[in-house]
Amino acid sequence: MKAKYINPFTDFGFKKIFGEEASKPLLLDFLNALLAQHNKIINLNFKNTEQLGQTEADRKAIYDIYCENEKGEKFIVELQKAKQNYFKERTIYYSTFPIREQAERGDWNYNLKAVYCVGILDFTFDDYENEPEKSEVVHTITLKDQNGKTFYDKLTYIYLEMPNFEQTEEELKTRLDKWLYFIKHLEDFQTIPAIFKDEVFIQAFAKAELAKFDQAELDSYENSLKTYRDLKGVIDTAFDEGKIEGKIEGKIEVAKLAKQMGLSTADIIKLTGLSESEIDKL
């Protein structure tokens, strides 16, 4: 059966639903559902997704979505389609850019605004094999001391392991449950389930409906979908066969294939951890 709605795990689909100016109400609702224990976000402003290091030798950070709320708090939202070597290290590195950009000239008291890094993962962490956390969907990480007491509450990492989300429509209870169900199953829906009848989700389905796209958007989506399917297969296979786990040769092999597939340098950096100059030499 032909899909009626876009695949949100594609770059095009993810940014169509959450990353456009008209998508702010959707992103706002999703983040408020995810960060329910914190103060409610009233407004969001999109920021430049490309962050530059302080010197030419520093690497760049290129986010899927980067925004700021009315309090000046920063939110990085990343979609990760396949396993990547040193993925956690990359997200931690990314979080340093919104921290450093808060520095002020002259006398400054170092009072920082909070930074949140959200990763929506189309795979599961290997770290939790044979651990109680293996089947959990939401992993929230903050800085704590050896006694489990919060040391610093303005830097938060949240990872969503989407393959672990197995709730049925009848089992959905929270707003976050609904969003995770929407993201995971969107491409399979032919009609809008009754549980999604409120205004925000109706808008989300409207933005995701392929019949409403013009030809240029359809072409962009089809290219993005092909890249998603091909690349996910390549990366997953490479990890399963141990080709890129800690091996620079394997990263280069994957980068070469990604270049042949027409992926952007930014996407290849995200997938392999190679630098821009290393990729340009391939």
Short mmCIF file of C-alpha atoms in Angstrom, two decimals:
data_model
loop_
_atom_site.label_atom_id
_atom_site.label_comp_id
_atom_site.label_asym_id
_atom_site.label_seq_id
_atom_site.Cartn_x
_atom_site.Cartn_y
_atom_site.Cartn_z
CA MET A 1 0.00 0.00 0.00
CA LYS A 2 1.34 3.40 -0.96
CA ALA A 3 2.30 5.63 1.94
CA LYS A 4 0.01 8.57 2.66
CA TYR A 5 2.39 10.35 5.05
CA ILE A 6 6.11 11.03 5.08
CA ASN A 7 8.69 9.02 6.96
CA PRO A 8 9.77 11.27 9.87
CA PHE A 9 13.13 9.50 10.13
CA THR A 10 14.25 11.06 6.85
CA ASP A 11 16.01 14.42 6.98
CA PHE A 12 13.28 15.98 4.85
CA GLY A 13 10.45 14.48 6.90
CA PHE A 14 11.94 15.39 10.27
CA LYS A 15 12.54 19.00 9.32
CA LYS A 16 9.15 19.26 7.60
CA ILE A 17 7.38 18.30 10.82
CA PHE A 18 9.60 20.00 13.39
CA GLY A 19 12.12 22.29 11.70
CA GLU A 20 10.16 24.83 9.68
CA GLU A 21 8.91 28.18 10.93
CA ALA A 22 5.32 26.98 10.52
CA SER A 23 6.22 23.90 12.58
CA LYS A 24 7.01 25.80 15.78
CA PRO A 25 3.74 24.82 17.52
CA LEU A 26 4.56 21.15 16.88
CA LEU A 27 8.13 21.39 18.14
CA LEU A 28 6.96 23.41 21.14
CA ASP A 29 4.34 20.82 22.03
CA PHE A 30 6.81 17.95 21.62
CA LEU A 31 9.47 19.58 23.80
CA ASN A 32 6.95 20.46 26.50
CA ALA A 33 5.80 16.84 26.53
CA LEU A 34 9.39 15.65 26.80
CA LEU A 35 10.46 18.18 29.45
CA ALA A 36 7.31 18.08 31.55
CA GLN A 37 9.27 18.17 34.79
CA HIS A 38 10.76 21.54 33.85
CA ASN A 39 9.14 24.92 33.37
CA LYS A 40 6.81 25.10 30.40
CA ILE A 41 8.23 26.62 27.21
CA ILE A 42 6.12 29.52 25.95
CA ASN A 43 7.93 30.43 22.74
CA LEU A 44 10.79 29.23 20.54
CA ASN A 45 13.09 30.92 18.06
CA PHE A 46 15.10 28.95 15.53
CA LYS A 47 18.84 29.63 15.48
CA ASN A 48 21.56 28.95 12.94
CA THR A 49 22.07 25.18 12.79
CA GLU A 50 25.73 25.53 11.76
CA GLN A 51 28.09 26.42 14.59
CA LEU A 52 31.75 27.24 13.97
CA GLY A 53 34.68 26.58 16.25
CA GLN A 54 36.63 29.47 17.70
CA THR A 55 39.59 28.87 15.39
CA GLU A 56 40.00 27.49 11.87
CA ALA A 57 41.35 24.28 13.36
CA ASP A 58 38.16 23.67 15.36
CA ARG A 59 35.55 21.38 13.88
CA LYS A 60 32.08 22.58 13.02
CA ALA A 61 28.85 21.45 14.65
CA ILE A 62 25.85 21.12 12.36
CA TYR A 63 22.56 20.45 14.10
CA ASP A 64 19.26 19.20 12.70
CA ILE A 65 17.33 21.72 14.80
CA TYR A 66 18.71 24.40 17.11
CA CYS A 67 16.38 26.75 18.94
CA GLU A 68 16.08 29.01 21.97
CA ASN A 69 13.15 29.69 24.27
CA GLU A 70 11.98 32.94 25.81
CA LYS A 71 14.37 32.48 28.74
CA GLY A 72 17.42 32.12 26.52
CA GLU A 73 17.68 28.36 27.16
CA LYS A 74 19.10 26.40 24.22
CA PHE A 75 17.66 23.25 22.64
CA ILE A 76 19.46 20.97 20.19
CA VAL A 77 17.20 18.37 18.61
CA GLU A 78 18.91 15.67 16.57
CA LEU A 79 17.57 12.76 14.55
CA GLN A 80 20.01 9.86 14.34
CA LYS A 81 19.06 7.29 11.72
CA ALA A 82 21.75 4.68 12.30
CA LYS A 83 24.43 3.74 14.79
CA GLN A 84 27.51 5.90 14.70
CA ASN A 85 30.91 5.42 16.22
CA TYR A 86 31.36 7.79 19.21
CA PHE A 87 27.77 9.05 18.93
CA LYS A 88 27.60 10.05 22.60
CA GLU A 89 30.88 11.92 22.32
CA ARG A 90 29.53 13.82 19.35
CA THR A 91 26.41 14.96 21.20
CA ILE A 92 28.48 16.05 24.17
CA TYR A 93 30.82 17.95 21.85
CA TYR A 94 27.83 19.59 20.19
CA SER A 95 26.57 20.79 23.55
CA THR A 96 29.73 22.83 24.08
CA PHE A 97 28.82 25.25 21.27
CA PRO A 98 25.64 26.69 22.86
CA ILE A 99 27.57 26.89 26.13
CA ARG A 100 30.51 28.80 24.66
CA GLU A 101 28.35 31.17 22.62
CA GLN A 102 26.96 32.57 25.87
CA ALA A 103 30.32 34.07 26.81
CA GLU A 104 30.20 37.85 27.11
CA ARG A 105 32.97 40.34 26.47
CA GLY A 106 34.50 42.09 29.45
CA ASP A 107 33.48 41.31 33.00
CA TRP A 108 31.10 38.36 33.12
CA ASN A 109 29.83 36.28 36.04
CA TYR A 110 29.55 32.98 34.06
CA ASN A 111 25.84 32.64 34.77
CA LEU A 112 24.83 30.25 31.98
CA LYS A 113 21.44 29.48 30.50
CA ALA A 114 20.37 25.84 30.41
CA VAL A 115 21.24 23.64 27.44
CA TYR A 116 19.18 20.60 26.40
CA CYS A 117 20.34 18.05 23.85
CA VAL A 118 17.60 15.77 22.53
CA GLY A 119 18.44 12.76 20.38
CA ILE A 120 15.72 10.80 18.58
CA LEU A 121 17.38 7.47 17.76
CA ASP A 122 16.27 4.93 15.18
CA PHE A 123 18.44 2.33 16.92
CA THR A 124 19.26 1.14 20.44
CA PHE A 125 22.38 1.65 22.51
CA ASP A 126 24.67 -1.35 22.84
CA ASP A 127 25.61 -0.19 26.36
CA TYR A 128 22.42 -1.53 27.88
CA GLU A 129 22.76 -5.15 26.80
CA ASN A 130 21.75 -7.38 29.75
CA GLU A 131 20.92 -4.28 31.79
CA PRO A 132 17.54 -3.25 33.29
CA GLU A 133 17.61 -0.11 31.12
CA LYS A 134 17.73 -2.17 27.90
CA SER A 135 14.01 -1.80 27.13
CA GLU A 136 13.61 1.81 28.28
CA VAL A 137 12.69 4.42 25.71
CA VAL A 138 13.69 7.69 27.38
CA HIS A 139 17.16 8.12 28.85
CA THR A 140 17.73 11.40 30.70
CA ILE A 141 21.30 12.22 31.68
CA THR A 142 22.39 15.05 33.96
CA LEU A 143 25.55 15.83 35.92
CA LYS A 144 25.48 14.16 39.34
CA ASP A 145 28.01 13.40 42.06
CA GLN A 146 29.00 10.01 43.48
CA ASN A 147 25.95 10.05 45.75
CA GLY A 148 23.48 10.64 42.97
CA LYS A 149 22.93 14.28 43.96
CA THR A 150 22.57 16.78 41.12
CA PHE A 151 25.80 18.71 40.74
CA TYR A 152 24.68 20.94 37.84
CA ASP A 153 21.13 21.16 36.51
CA LYS A 154 21.63 23.29 33.40
CA LEU A 155 23.02 20.63 31.06
CA THR A 156 20.67 17.79 30.10
CA TYR A 157 20.95 15.04 27.52
CA ILE A 158 17.82 13.14 26.53
CA TYR A 159 17.98 10.15 24.22
CA LEU A 160 14.85 8.47 22.82
CA GLU A 161 15.43 4.87 21.71
CA MET A 162 12.54 4.56 19.27
CA PRO A 163 12.86 0.78 18.62
CA ASN A 164 12.08 0.24 22.31
CA PHE A 165 8.75 2.07 22.05
CA GLU A 166 6.17 -0.71 21.68
CA GLN A 167 2.97 0.76 23.10
CA THR A 168 -0.25 0.24 21.18
CA GLU A 169 -2.78 3.01 20.59
CA GLU A 170 -4.89 1.72 23.50
CA GLU A 171 -1.89 1.89 25.86
CA LEU A 172 -1.00 5.54 25.22
CA LYS A 173 -1.36 7.62 28.38
CA THR A 174 0.81 10.73 28.26
CA ARG A 175 1.38 13.46 25.70
CA LEU A 176 4.88 12.12 25.14
CA ASP A 177 3.45 8.64 24.48
CA LYS A 178 1.33 10.15 21.71
CA TRP A 179 4.27 11.93 20.13
CA LEU A 180 6.45 8.80 20.20
CA TYR A 181 3.62 6.77 18.68
CA PHE A 182 3.14 9.44 16.01
CA ILE A 183 6.84 9.52 15.11
CA LYS A 184 7.26 5.75 15.03
CA HIS A 185 4.15 4.89 13.04
CA LEU A 186 3.45 7.98 10.91
CA GLU A 187 4.52 6.42 7.62
CA ASP A 188 2.14 3.47 8.21
CA PHE A 189 -1.03 5.48 8.89
CA GLN A 190 -3.72 5.65 6.23
CA THR A 191 -6.17 7.58 8.41
CA ILE A 192 -5.73 9.74 11.48
CA PRO A 193 -6.28 7.63 14.62
CA ALA A 194 -9.00 8.92 16.96
CA ILE A 195 -6.45 9.64 19.68
CA PHE A 196 -4.90 12.38 17.49
CA LYS A 197 -7.94 14.58 17.03
CA ASP A 198 -6.60 17.71 18.79
CA GLU A 199 -5.41 20.75 16.84
CA VAL A 200 -1.66 20.21 17.18
CA PHE A 201 -1.71 16.68 15.81
CA ILE A 202 -4.17 17.57 13.06
CA GLN A 203 -1.65 20.21 11.97
CA ALA A 204 1.16 17.64 12.18
CA PHE A 205 -0.72 15.20 9.94
CA ALA A 206 -1.52 18.00 7.49
CA LYS A 207 2.17 18.92 7.20
CA ALA A 208 3.08 15.26 6.71
CA GLU A 209 0.51 14.42 4.03
CA LEU A 210 2.26 13.67 0.74
CA ALA A 211 -0.74 14.66 -1.38
CA LYS A 212 -0.26 18.27 -0.25
CA PHE A 213 3.34 18.48 -1.48
CA ASP A 214 4.24 20.16 -4.75
CA GLN A 215 6.48 18.32 -7.22
CA ALA A 216 9.69 19.89 -5.92
CA GLU A 217 8.86 18.81 -2.37
CA LEU A 218 7.97 15.30 -3.53
CA ASP A 219 11.27 15.00 -5.38
CA SER A 220 13.20 16.21 -2.34
CA TYR A 221 11.36 13.77 -0.12
CA GLU A 222 11.91 10.81 -2.43
CA ASN A 223 15.64 11.57 -2.54
CA SER A 224 15.72 11.87 1.23
CA LEU A 225 13.81 8.59 1.63
CA LYS A 226 16.20 6.75 -0.68
CA THR A 227 19.18 8.13 1.21
CA TYR A 228 17.64 7.08 4.53
CA ARG A 229 17.01 3.52 3.39
CA ASP A 230 20.35 3.04 1.67
CA LEU A 231 22.43 4.69 4.34
CA LYS A 232 20.73 2.95 7.24
CA GLY A 233 21.43 -0.37 5.60
CA VAL A 234 25.06 0.50 4.97
CA ILE A 235 25.76 1.78 8.48
CA ASP A 236 23.87 -0.98 10.27
CA THR A 237 25.68 -3.62 8.23
CA ALA A 238 29.04 -1.98 8.84
CA PHE A 239 28.46 -2.00 12.60
CA ASP A 240 27.15 -5.56 12.61
CA GLU A 241 30.26 -6.73 10.79
CA GLY A 242 32.57 -4.67 13.00
CA LYS A 243 33.92 -2.69 10.07
CA ILE A 244 33.81 0.78 11.59
CA GLU A 245 33.98 0.17 15.31
CA GLY A 246 37.02 2.25 16.18
CA LYS A 247 38.65 1.76 12.77
CA ILE A 248 39.53 4.79 10.68
CA GLU A 249 39.70 2.59 7.55
CA GLY A 250 36.09 1.59 8.03
CA LYS A 251 34.98 5.19 8.53
CA ILE A 252 36.69 6.17 5.30
CA GLU A 253 35.01 3.26 3.52
CA VAL A 254 31.59 4.39 4.70
CA ALA A 255 32.38 8.05 3.88
CA LYS A 256 33.36 7.12 0.32
CA LEU A 257 30.10 5.23 -0.16
CA ALA A 258 28.12 8.12 1.32
CA LYS A 259 29.80 10.54 -1.11
CA GLN A 260 28.92 8.26 -4.01
CA MET A 261 25.31 8.30 -2.83
CA GLY A 262 25.35 12.10 -2.96
CA LEU A 263 25.16 12.81 0.78
CA SER A 264 26.23 16.23 1.92
CA THR A 265 29.51 16.74 3.73
CA ALA A 266 27.53 17.73 6.84
CA ASP A 267 25.69 14.39 6.85
CA ILE A 268 28.91 12.44 6.31
CA ILE A 269 30.54 14.25 9.23
CA LYS A 270 27.59 13.27 11.42
CA LEU A 271 27.76 9.65 10.30
CA THR A 272 31.48 9.02 10.51
CA GLY A 273 33.00 11.60 12.81
CA LEU A 274 35.56 12.45 10.11
CA SER A 275 36.54 16.08 9.65
CA GLU A 276 35.51 18.17 6.65
CA SER A 277 39.08 18.23 5.35
CA GLU A 278 39.35 14.42 5.65
CA ILE A 279 36.14 14.00 3.66
CA ASP A 280 37.22 16.51 1.00
CA LYS A 281 40.33 14.45 0.33
CA LEU A 282 38.35 11.31 -0.49
#
